[in-house]
mmCIF file of C-alpha atoms in Angstrom:
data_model
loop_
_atom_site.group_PDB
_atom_site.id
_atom_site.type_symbol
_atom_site.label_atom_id
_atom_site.label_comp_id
_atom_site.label_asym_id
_atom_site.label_seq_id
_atom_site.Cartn_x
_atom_site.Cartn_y
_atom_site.Cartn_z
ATOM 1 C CA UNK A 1 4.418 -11.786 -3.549
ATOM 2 C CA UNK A 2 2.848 -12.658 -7.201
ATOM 3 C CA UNK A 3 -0.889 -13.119 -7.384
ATOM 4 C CA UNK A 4 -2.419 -15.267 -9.729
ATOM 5 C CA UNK A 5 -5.814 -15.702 -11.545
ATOM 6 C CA UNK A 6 -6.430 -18.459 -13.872
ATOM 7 C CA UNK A 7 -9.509 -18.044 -16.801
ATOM 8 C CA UNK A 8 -10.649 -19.879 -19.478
ATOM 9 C CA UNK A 9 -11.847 -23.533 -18.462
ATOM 10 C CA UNK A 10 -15.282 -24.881 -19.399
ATOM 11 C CA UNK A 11 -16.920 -27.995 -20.520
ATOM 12 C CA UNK A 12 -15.949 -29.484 -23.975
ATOM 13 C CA UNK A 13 -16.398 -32.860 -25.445
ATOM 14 C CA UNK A 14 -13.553 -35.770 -25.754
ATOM 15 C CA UNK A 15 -11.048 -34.382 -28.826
ATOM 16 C CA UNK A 16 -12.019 -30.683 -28.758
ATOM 17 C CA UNK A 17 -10.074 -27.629 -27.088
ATOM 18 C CA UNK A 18 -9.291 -25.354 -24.516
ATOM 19 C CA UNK A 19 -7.366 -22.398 -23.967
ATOM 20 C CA UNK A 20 -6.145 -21.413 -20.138
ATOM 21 C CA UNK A 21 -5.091 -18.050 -19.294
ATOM 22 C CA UNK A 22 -3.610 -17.084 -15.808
ATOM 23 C CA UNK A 23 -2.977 -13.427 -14.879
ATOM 24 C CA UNK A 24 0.166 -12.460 -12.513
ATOM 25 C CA UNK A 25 0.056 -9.147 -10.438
ATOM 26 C CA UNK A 26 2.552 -8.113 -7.398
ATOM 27 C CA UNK A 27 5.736 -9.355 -8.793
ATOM 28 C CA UNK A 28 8.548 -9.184 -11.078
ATOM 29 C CA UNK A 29 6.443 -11.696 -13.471
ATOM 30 C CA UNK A 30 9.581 -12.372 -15.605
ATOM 31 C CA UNK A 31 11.518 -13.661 -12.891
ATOM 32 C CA UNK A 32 9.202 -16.254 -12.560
ATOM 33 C CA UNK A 33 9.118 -19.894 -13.774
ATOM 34 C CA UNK A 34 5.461 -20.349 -14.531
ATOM 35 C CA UNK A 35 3.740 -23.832 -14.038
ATOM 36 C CA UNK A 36 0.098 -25.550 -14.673
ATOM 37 C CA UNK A 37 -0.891 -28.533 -12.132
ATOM 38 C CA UNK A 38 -3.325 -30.559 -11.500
ATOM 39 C CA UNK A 39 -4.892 -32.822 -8.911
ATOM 40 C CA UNK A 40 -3.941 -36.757 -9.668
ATOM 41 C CA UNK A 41 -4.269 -40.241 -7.785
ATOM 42 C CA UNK A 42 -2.267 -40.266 -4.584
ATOM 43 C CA UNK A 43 -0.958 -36.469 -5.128
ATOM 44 C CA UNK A 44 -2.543 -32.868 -4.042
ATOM 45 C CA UNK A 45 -0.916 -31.174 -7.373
ATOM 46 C CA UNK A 46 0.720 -33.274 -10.303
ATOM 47 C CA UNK A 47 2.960 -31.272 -13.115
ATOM 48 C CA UNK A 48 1.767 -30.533 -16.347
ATOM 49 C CA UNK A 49 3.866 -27.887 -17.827
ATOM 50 C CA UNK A 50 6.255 -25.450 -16.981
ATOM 51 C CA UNK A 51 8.373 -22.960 -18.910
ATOM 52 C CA UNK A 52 11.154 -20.795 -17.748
ATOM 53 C CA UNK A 53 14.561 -20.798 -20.681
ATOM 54 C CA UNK A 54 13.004 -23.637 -21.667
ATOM 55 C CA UNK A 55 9.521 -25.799 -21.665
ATOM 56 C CA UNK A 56 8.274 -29.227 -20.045
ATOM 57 C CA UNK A 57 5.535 -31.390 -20.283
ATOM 58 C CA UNK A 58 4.210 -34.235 -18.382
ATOM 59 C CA UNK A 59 4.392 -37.471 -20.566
ATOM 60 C CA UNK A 60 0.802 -37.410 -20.218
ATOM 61 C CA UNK A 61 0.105 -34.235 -22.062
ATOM 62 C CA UNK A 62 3.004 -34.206 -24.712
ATOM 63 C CA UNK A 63 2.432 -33.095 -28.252
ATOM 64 C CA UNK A 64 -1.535 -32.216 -27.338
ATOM 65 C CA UNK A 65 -0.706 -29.197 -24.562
ATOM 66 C CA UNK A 66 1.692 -25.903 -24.848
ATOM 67 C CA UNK A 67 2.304 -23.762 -22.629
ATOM 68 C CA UNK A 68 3.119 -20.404 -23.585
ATOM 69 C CA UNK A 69 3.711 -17.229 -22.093
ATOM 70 C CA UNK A 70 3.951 -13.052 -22.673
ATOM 71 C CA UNK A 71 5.947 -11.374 -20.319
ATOM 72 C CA UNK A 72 4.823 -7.811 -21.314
ATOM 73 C CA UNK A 73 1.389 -8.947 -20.250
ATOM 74 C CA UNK A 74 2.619 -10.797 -17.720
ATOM 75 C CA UNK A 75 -0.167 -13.785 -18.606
ATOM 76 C CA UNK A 76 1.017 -17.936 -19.142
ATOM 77 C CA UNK A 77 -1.317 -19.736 -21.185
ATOM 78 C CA UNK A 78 -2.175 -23.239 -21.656
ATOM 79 C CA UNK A 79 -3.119 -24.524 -24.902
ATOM 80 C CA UNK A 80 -4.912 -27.557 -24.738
ATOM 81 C CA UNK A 81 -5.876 -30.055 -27.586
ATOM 82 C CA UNK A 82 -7.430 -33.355 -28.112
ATOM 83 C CA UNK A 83 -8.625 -33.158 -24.583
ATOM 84 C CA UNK A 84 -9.540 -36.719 -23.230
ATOM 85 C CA UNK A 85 -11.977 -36.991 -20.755
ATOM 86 C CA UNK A 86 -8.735 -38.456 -18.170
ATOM 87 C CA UNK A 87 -7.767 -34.547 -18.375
ATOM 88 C CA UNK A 88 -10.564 -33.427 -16.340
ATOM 89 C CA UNK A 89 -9.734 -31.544 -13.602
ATOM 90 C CA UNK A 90 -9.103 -28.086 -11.564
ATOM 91 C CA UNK A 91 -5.998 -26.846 -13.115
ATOM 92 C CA UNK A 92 -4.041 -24.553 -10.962
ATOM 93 C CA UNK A 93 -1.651 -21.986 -12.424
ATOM 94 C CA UNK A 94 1.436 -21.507 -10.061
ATOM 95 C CA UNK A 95 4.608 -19.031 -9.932
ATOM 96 C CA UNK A 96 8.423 -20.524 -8.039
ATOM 97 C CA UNK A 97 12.085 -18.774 -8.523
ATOM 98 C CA UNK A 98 13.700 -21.978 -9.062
ATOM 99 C CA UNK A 99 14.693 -21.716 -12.761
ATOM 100 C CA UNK A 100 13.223 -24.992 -14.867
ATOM 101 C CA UNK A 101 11.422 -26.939 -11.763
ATOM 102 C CA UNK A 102 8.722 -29.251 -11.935
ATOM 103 C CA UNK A 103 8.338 -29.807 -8.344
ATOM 104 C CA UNK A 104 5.176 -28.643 -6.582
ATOM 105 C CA UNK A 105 6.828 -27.922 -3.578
ATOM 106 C CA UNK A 106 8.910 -25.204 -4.822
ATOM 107 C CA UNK A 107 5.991 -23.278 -6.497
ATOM 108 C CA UNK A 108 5.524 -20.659 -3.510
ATOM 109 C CA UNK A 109 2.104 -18.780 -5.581
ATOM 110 C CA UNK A 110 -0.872 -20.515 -6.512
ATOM 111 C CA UNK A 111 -3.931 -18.985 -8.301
ATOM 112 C CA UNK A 112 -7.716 -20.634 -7.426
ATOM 113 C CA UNK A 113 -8.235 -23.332 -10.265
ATOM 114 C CA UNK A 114 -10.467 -23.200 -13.132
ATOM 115 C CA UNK A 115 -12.167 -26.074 -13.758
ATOM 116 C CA UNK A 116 -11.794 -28.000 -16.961
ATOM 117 C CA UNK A 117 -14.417 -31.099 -17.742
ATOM 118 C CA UNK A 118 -14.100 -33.041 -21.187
ATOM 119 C CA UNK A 119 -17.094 -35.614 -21.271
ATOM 120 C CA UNK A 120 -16.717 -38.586 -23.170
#
């Protein structure tokens, strides 16, 4: 089983930037499709991004977040801009083997959260 360790969150004012970082050790990291969540109204964990082949973003987050990743490092990032304070949160970096899903339920590894708070 993948372990995973998210860095990088902090306190930054509405339109500045942060850069997540989440560190996978255990597994075969590039088997992986790699996912950032968050908590949301009425849900534990709502998507944010995910990249496998290919990348997705909630509609939320388009064209200010990317989500990135190295396999010879085996780290994902998260590349957030023009943070609003709506995007504060715990964002939780997760691992599933369920090519290109953006289901909670099928991410199996979940790293502890680093908190991310954008005041307005």
């Amino acid at each position: 089983q993948v372990q995973l360790e998210e860095s990088g969150g902090g306190l930054v004012q509405a339109g500045g930037s942060l850069r997540l970082s989440c560190a996978a050790s255990g597994g075969s990291f590039s088997t992986y499709t790699m996912g950032w969540f968050r908590p949301a109204p009425g849900k534990e964990r709502e998507f944010v991004a995910a990249i496998s082949w290919r990348k997705y973003y909630a509609d939320s987050v388009k064209g200010r977040f990317t989500i990135s990743r190295d396999n010879a490092k085996n780290l994902v990032y998260l590349q957030m801009n023009n943070l609003k304070p709506e995007d504060t949160a715990v964002y939780y970096c997760a691992a599933a083997l369920i090519a290109t899903t953006r289901d909670a339920a099928d991410f199996r590894s979940w790293g502890q959260g680093a908190q991310v708070t954008v005041s307005a």
